[in-house]
mmCIF file of C-alpha atoms in Angstrom:
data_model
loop_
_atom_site.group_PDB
_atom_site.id
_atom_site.type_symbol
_atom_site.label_atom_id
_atom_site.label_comp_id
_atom_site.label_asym_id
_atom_site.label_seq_id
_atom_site.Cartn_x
_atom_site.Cartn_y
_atom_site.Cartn_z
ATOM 1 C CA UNK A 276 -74.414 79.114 -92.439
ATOM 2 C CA UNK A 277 -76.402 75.695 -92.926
ATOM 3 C CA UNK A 278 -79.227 75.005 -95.346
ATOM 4 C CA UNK A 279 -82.719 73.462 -94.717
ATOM 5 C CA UNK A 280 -85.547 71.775 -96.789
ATOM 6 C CA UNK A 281 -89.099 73.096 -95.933
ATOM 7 C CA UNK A 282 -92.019 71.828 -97.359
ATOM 8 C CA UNK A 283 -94.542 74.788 -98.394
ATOM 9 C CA UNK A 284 -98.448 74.058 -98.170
ATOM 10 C CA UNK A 285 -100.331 76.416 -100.233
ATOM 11 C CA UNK A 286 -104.211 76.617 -100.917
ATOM 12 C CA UNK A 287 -105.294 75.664 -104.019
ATOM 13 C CA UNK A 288 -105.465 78.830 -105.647
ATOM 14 C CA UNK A 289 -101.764 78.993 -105.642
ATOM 15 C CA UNK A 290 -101.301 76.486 -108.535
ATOM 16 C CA UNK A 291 -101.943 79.436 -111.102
ATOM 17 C CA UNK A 292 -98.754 81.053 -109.403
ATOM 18 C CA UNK A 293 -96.466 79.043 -107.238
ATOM 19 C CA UNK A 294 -93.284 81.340 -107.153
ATOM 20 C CA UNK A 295 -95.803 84.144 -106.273
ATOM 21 C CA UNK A 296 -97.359 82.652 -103.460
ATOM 22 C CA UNK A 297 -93.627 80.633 -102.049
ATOM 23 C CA UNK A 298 -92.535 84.613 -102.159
ATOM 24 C CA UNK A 299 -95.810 85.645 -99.943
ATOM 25 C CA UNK A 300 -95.995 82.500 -97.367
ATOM 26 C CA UNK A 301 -91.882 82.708 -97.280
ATOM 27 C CA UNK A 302 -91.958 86.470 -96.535
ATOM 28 C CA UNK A 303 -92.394 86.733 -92.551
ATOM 29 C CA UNK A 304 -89.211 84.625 -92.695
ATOM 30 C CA UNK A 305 -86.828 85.962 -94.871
ATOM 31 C CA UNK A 306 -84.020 86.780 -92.629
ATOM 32 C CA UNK A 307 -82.854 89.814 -94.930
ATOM 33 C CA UNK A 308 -86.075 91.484 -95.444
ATOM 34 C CA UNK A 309 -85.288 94.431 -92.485
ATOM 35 C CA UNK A 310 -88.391 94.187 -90.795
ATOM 36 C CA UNK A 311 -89.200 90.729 -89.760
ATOM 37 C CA UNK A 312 -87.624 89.407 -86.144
ATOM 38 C CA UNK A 313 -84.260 88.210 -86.124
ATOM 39 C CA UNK A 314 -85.279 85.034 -83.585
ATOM 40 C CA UNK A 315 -88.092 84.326 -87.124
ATOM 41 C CA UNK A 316 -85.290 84.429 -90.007
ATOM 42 C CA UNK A 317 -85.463 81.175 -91.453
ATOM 43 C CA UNK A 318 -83.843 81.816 -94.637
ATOM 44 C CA UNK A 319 -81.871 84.445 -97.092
ATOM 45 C CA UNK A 320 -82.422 82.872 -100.106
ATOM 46 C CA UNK A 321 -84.592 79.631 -102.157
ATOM 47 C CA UNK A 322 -84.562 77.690 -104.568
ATOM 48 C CA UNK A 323 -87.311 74.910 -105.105
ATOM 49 C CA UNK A 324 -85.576 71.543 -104.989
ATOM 50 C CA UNK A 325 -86.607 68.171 -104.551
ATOM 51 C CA UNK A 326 -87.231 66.647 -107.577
ATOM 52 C CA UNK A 327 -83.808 66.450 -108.944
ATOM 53 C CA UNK A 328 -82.726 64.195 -105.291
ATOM 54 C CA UNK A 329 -83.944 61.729 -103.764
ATOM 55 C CA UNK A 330 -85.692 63.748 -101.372
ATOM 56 C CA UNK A 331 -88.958 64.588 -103.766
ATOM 57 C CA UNK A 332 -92.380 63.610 -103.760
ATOM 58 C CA UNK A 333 -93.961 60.395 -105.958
ATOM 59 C CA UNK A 334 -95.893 60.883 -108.080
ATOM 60 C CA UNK A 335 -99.528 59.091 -108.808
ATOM 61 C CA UNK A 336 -99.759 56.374 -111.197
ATOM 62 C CA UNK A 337 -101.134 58.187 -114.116
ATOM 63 C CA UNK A 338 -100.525 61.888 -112.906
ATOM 64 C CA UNK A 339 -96.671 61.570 -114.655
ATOM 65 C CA UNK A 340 -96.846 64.390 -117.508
ATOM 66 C CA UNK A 341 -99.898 66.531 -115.371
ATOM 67 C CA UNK A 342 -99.098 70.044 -115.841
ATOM 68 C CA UNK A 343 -99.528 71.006 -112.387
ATOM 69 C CA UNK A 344 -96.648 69.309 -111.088
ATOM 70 C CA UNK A 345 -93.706 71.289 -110.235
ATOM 71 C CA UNK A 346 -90.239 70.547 -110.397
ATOM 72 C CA UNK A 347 -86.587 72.024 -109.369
ATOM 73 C CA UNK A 348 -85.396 75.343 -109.936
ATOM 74 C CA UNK A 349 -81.924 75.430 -112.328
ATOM 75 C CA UNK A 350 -79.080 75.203 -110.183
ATOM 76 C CA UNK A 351 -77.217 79.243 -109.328
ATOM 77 C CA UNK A 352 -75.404 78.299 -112.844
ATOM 78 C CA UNK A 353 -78.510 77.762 -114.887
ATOM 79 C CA UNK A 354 -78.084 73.858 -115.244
ATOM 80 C CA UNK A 355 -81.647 72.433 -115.295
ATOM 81 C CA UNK A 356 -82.457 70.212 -112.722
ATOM 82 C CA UNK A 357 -85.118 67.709 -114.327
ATOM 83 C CA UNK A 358 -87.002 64.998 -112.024
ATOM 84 C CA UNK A 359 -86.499 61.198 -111.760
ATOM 85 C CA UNK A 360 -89.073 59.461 -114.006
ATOM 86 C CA UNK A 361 -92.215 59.553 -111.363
ATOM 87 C CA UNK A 362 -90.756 62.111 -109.006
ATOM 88 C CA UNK A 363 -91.251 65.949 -108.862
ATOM 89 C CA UNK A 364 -90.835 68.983 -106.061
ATOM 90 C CA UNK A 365 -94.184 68.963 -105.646
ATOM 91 C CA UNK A 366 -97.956 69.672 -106.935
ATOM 92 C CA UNK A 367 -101.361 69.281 -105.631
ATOM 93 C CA UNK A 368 -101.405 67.192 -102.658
ATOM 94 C CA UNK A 369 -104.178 64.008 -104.586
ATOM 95 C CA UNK A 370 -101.404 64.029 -107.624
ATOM 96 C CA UNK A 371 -98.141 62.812 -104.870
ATOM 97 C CA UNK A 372 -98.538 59.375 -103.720
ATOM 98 C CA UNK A 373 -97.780 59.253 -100.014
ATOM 99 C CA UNK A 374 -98.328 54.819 -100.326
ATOM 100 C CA UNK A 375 -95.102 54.050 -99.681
ATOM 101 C CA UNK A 376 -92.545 55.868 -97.964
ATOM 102 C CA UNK A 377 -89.314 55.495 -99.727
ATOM 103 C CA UNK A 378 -90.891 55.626 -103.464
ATOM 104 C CA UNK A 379 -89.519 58.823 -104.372
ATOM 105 C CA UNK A 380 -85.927 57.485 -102.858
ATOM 106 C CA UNK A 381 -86.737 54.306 -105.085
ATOM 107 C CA UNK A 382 -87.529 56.059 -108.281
ATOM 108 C CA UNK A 383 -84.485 57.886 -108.295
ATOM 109 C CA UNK A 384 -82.114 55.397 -107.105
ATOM 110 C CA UNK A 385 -83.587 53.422 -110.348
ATOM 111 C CA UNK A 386 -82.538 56.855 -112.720
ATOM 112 C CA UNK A 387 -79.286 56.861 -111.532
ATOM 113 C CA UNK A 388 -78.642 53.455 -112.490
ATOM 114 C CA UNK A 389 -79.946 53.760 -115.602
ATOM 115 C CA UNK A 390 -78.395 56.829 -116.698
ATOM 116 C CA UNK A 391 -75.171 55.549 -115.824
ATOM 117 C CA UNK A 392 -75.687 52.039 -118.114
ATOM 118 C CA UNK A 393 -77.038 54.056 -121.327
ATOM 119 C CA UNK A 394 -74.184 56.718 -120.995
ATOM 120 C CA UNK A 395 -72.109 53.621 -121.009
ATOM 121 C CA UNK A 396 -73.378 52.279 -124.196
ATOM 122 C CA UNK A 397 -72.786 55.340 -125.860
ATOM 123 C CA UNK A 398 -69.214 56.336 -124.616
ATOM 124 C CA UNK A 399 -65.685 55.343 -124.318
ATOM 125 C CA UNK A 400 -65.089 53.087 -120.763
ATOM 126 C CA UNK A 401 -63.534 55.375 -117.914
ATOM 127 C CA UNK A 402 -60.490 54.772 -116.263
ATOM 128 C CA UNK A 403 -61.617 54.036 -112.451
ATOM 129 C CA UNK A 404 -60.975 56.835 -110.102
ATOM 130 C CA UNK A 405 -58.503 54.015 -107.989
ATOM 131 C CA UNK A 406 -55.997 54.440 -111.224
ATOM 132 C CA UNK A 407 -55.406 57.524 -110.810
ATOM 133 C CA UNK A 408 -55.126 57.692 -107.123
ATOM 134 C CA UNK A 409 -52.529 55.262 -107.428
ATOM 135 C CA UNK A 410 -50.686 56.682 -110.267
ATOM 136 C CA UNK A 411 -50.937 60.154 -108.065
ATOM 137 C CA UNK A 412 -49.706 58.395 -104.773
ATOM 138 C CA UNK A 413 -46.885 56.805 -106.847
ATOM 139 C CA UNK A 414 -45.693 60.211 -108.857
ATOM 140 C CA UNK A 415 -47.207 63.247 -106.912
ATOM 141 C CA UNK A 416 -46.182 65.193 -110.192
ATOM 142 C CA UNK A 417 -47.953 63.519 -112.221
ATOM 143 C CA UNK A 418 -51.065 65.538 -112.674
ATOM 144 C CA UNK A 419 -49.002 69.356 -112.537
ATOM 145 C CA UNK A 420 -47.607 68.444 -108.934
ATOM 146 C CA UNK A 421 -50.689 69.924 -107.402
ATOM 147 C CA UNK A 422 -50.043 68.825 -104.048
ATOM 148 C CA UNK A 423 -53.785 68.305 -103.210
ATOM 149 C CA UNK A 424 -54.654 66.624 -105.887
ATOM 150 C CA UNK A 425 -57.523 68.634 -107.538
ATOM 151 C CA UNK A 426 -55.537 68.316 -111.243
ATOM 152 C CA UNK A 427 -55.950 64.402 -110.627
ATOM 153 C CA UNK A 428 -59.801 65.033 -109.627
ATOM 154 C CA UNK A 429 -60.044 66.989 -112.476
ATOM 155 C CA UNK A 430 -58.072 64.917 -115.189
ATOM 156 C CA UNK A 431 -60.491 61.842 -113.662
ATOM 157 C CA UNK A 432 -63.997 63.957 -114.220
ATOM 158 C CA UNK A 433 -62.830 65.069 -117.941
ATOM 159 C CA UNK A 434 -63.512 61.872 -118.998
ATOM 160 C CA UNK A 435 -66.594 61.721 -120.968
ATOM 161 C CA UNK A 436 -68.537 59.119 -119.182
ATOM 162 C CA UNK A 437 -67.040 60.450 -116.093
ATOM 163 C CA UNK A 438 -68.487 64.224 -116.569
ATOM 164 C CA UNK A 439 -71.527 63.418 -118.354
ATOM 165 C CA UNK A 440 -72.904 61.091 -115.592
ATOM 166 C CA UNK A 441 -72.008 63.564 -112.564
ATOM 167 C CA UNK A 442 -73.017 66.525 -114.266
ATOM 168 C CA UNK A 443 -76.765 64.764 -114.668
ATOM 169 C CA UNK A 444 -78.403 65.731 -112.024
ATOM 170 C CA UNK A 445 -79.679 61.771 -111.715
ATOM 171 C CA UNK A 446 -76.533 60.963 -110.831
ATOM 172 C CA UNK A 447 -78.012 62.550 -107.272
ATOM 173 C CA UNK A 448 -74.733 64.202 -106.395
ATOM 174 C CA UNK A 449 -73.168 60.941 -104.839
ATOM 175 C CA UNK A 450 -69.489 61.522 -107.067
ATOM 176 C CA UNK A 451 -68.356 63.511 -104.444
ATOM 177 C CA UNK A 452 -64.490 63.415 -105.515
ATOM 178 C CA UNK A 453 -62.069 64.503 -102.689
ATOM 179 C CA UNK A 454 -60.347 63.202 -99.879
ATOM 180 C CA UNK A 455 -61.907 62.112 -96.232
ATOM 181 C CA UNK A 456 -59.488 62.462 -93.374
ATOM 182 C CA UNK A 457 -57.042 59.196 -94.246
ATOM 183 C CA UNK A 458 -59.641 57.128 -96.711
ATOM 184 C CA UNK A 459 -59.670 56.874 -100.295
ATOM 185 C CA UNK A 460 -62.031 59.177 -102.451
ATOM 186 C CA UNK A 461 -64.786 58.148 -103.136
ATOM 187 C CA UNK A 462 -66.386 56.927 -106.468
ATOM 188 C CA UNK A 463 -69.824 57.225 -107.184
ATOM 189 C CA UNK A 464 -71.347 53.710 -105.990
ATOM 190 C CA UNK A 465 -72.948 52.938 -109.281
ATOM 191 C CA UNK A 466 -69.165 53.214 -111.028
ATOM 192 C CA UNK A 467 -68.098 49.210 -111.174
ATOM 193 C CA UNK A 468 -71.159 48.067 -109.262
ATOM 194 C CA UNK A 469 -71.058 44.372 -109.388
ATOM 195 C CA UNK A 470 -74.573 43.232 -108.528
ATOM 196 C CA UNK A 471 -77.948 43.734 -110.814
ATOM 197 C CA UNK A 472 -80.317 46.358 -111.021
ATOM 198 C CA UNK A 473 -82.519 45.484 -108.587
ATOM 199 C CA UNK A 474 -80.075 45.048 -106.058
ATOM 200 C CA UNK A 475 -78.537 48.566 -106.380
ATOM 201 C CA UNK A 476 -82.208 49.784 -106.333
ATOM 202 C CA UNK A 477 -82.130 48.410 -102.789
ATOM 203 C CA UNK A 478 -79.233 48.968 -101.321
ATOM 204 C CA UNK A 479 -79.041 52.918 -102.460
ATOM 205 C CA UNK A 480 -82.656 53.469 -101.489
ATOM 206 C CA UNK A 481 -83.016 55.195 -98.299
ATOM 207 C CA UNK A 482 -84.087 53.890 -95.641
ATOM 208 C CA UNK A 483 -85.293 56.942 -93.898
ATOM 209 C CA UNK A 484 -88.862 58.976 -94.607
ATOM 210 C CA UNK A 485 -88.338 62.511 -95.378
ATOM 211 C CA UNK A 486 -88.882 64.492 -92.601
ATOM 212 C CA UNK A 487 -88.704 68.274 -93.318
ATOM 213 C CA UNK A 488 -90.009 71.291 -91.961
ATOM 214 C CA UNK A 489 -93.336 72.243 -93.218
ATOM 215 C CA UNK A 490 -94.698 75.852 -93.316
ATOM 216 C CA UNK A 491 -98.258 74.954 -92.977
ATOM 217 C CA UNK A 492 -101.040 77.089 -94.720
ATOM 218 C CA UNK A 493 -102.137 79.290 -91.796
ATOM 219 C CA UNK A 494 -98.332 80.364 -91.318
ATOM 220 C CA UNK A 495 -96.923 78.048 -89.039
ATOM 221 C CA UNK A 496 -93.406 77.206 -89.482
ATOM 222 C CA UNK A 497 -92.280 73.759 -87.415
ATOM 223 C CA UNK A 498 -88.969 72.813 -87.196
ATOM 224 C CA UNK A 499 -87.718 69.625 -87.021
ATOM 225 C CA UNK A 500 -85.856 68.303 -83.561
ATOM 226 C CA UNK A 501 -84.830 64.951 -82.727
ATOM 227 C CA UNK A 502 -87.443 65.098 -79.990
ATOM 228 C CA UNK A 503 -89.957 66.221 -81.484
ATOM 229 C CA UNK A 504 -90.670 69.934 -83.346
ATOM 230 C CA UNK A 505 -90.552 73.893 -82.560
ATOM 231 C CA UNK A 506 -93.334 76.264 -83.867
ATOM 232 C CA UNK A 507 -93.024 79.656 -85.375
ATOM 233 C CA UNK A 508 -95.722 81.563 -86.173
ATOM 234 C CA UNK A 509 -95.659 84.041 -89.266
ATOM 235 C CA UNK A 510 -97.275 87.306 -88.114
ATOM 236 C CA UNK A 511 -95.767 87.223 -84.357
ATOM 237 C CA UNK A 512 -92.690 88.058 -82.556
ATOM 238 C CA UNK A 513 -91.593 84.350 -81.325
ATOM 239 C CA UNK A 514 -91.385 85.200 -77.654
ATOM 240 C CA UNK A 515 -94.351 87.389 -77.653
ATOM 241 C CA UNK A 516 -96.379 84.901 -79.895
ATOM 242 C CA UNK A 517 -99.556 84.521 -77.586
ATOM 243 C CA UNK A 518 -101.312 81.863 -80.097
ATOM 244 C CA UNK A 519 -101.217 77.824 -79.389
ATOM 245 C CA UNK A 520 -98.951 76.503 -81.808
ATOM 246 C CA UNK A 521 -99.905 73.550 -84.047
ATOM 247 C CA UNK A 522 -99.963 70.039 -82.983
ATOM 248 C CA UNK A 523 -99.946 67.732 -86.146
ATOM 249 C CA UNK A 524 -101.003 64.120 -85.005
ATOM 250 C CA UNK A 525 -97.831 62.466 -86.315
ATOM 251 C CA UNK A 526 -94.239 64.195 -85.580
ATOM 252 C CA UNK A 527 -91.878 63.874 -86.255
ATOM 253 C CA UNK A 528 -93.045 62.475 -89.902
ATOM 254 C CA UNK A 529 -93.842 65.336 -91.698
ATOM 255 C CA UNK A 530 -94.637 63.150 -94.365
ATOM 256 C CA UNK A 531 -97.445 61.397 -92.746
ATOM 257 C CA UNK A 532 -98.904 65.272 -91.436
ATOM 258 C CA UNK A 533 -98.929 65.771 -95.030
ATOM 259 C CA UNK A 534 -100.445 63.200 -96.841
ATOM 260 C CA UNK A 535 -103.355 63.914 -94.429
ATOM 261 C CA UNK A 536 -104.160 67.741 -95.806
ATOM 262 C CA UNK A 537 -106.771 68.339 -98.327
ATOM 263 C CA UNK A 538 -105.863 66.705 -102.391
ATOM 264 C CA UNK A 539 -106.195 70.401 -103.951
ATOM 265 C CA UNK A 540 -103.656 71.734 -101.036
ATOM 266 C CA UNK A 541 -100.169 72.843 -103.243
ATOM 267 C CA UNK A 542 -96.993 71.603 -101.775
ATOM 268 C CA UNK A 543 -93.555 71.941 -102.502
ATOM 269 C CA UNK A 544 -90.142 71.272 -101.352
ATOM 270 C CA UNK A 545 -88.199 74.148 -101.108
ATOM 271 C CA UNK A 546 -84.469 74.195 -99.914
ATOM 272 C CA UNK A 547 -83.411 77.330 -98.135
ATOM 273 C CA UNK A 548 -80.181 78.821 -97.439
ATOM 274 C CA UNK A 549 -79.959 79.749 -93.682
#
């Protein structure tokens, strides 16, 4: 099973209800329903996310604390996901600014530096995660003899800088502690970063538009290839499907198909499990 991030247009009248009208457009492809077509499952369960990455919309100068904004659902253990400063799931379409394509990446690359130095000022310095691989690599006892090392994962997160900077969700779940084929685990990039500010800003920006499927607002789901995209409408059987499917003017670039769609049109970044 893989996951997928679909962005959900909605007409304007959905701002009064979002989760009501995700559950009506996402419907005809909810692969557990019992009566929708097996070849138009898309997904078997939500959750709108976005915000809390670096894969969210910007927002417009002066639109920061506008109500209609909408940001990640908690995560399955009911930790809140909040939003970068100037980044959200989504909202009406004139509220996200489309200007630049790697702002939202920007804007959160520039939280998780910035949680990371105040946590710093207010907490005892961590032990770098390179100590303890060492002292694990020299002793493998050392941490309960757990031959895979999770005890010296854990021991390394308990620190209190440690856990409360990778249990933010601006830390934009780049600790990923564990071991990859015959190279070291990895720290998260911000831990002992030598340059400035700016300079992380830069290098941990991505350098790639988000491109995600889109669900447009007469039911069209297109899927994102690498040469190009696959249509599937909402109220047909795929194969059967005897209507022209959409041809956006940009794609792949799902961001630049949606920056083009009406300012009161509701959209929203939705990851689904598939």
């Amino acid at each position: 099973m893989a996951g997928v991030t679909v962005t959900v247009c909605l007409p304007a009248e959905a701002v009064d209800d979002v989760e009501g009208a995700l559950t009506k457009a996402l419907a005809p492809f909810d692969s557990d329903s019992g009566h929708n077509p097996v070849s138009r499952g898309m997904w078997d369960s939500r959750r709108i996310r976005g915000g809390s990455t670096d894969g969210g919309f910007a927002v417009a100068l002066g639109h920061e604390e506008d109500p209609r904004l909408i940001h990640d659902n908690p995560a399955p253990d009911g930790t809140p996901r909040p939003s970068p400063p100037g980044v959200c799931a989504g909202g009406p379409r004139a509220l996200l600014d489309f200007s630049q394509p790697h702002l939202a990446s920007e804007r959160a690359a520039a939280a998780s530096w910035d949680l990371w130095h105040s946590l710093s000022a207010v907490h005892p310095e961590a032990v770098p995660l390179a100590d303890y691989v060492d002292r694990w690599r020299n002793d493998p006892t050392a941490f309960g003899g757990d031959g895979y090392s999770d005890a010296m994962f854990s021991a390394y997160r308990a620190q209190p800088l440690i856990k409360a900077y990778l249990d933010h969700s601006f830390s934009l779940d780049t600790g990923f502690l564990g071991f990859f084929g015959n190279s070291d685990p990895l720290e998260h990039p911000v831990i002992g970063y030598a340059g400035t500010r700016a300079e992380y800003i830069r290098q941990y920006t991505s350098t790639r538009p988000s491109n995600t499927d889109v669900l447009t607002l007469d039911g069209w789901w297109l899927e994102v290839y690498q040469h190009g995209m696959k249509a599937v409408h909402a109220f047909c059987e795929p194969e059967l499907c005897p209507h022209d499917s959409p041809l956006p003017a940009v794609w792949p670039g799902s961001e630049a198909y949606l920056a083009d769609l009406p300012g009161d049109t509701i959209l929203v970044r939705v990851h689904c499990h598939c």
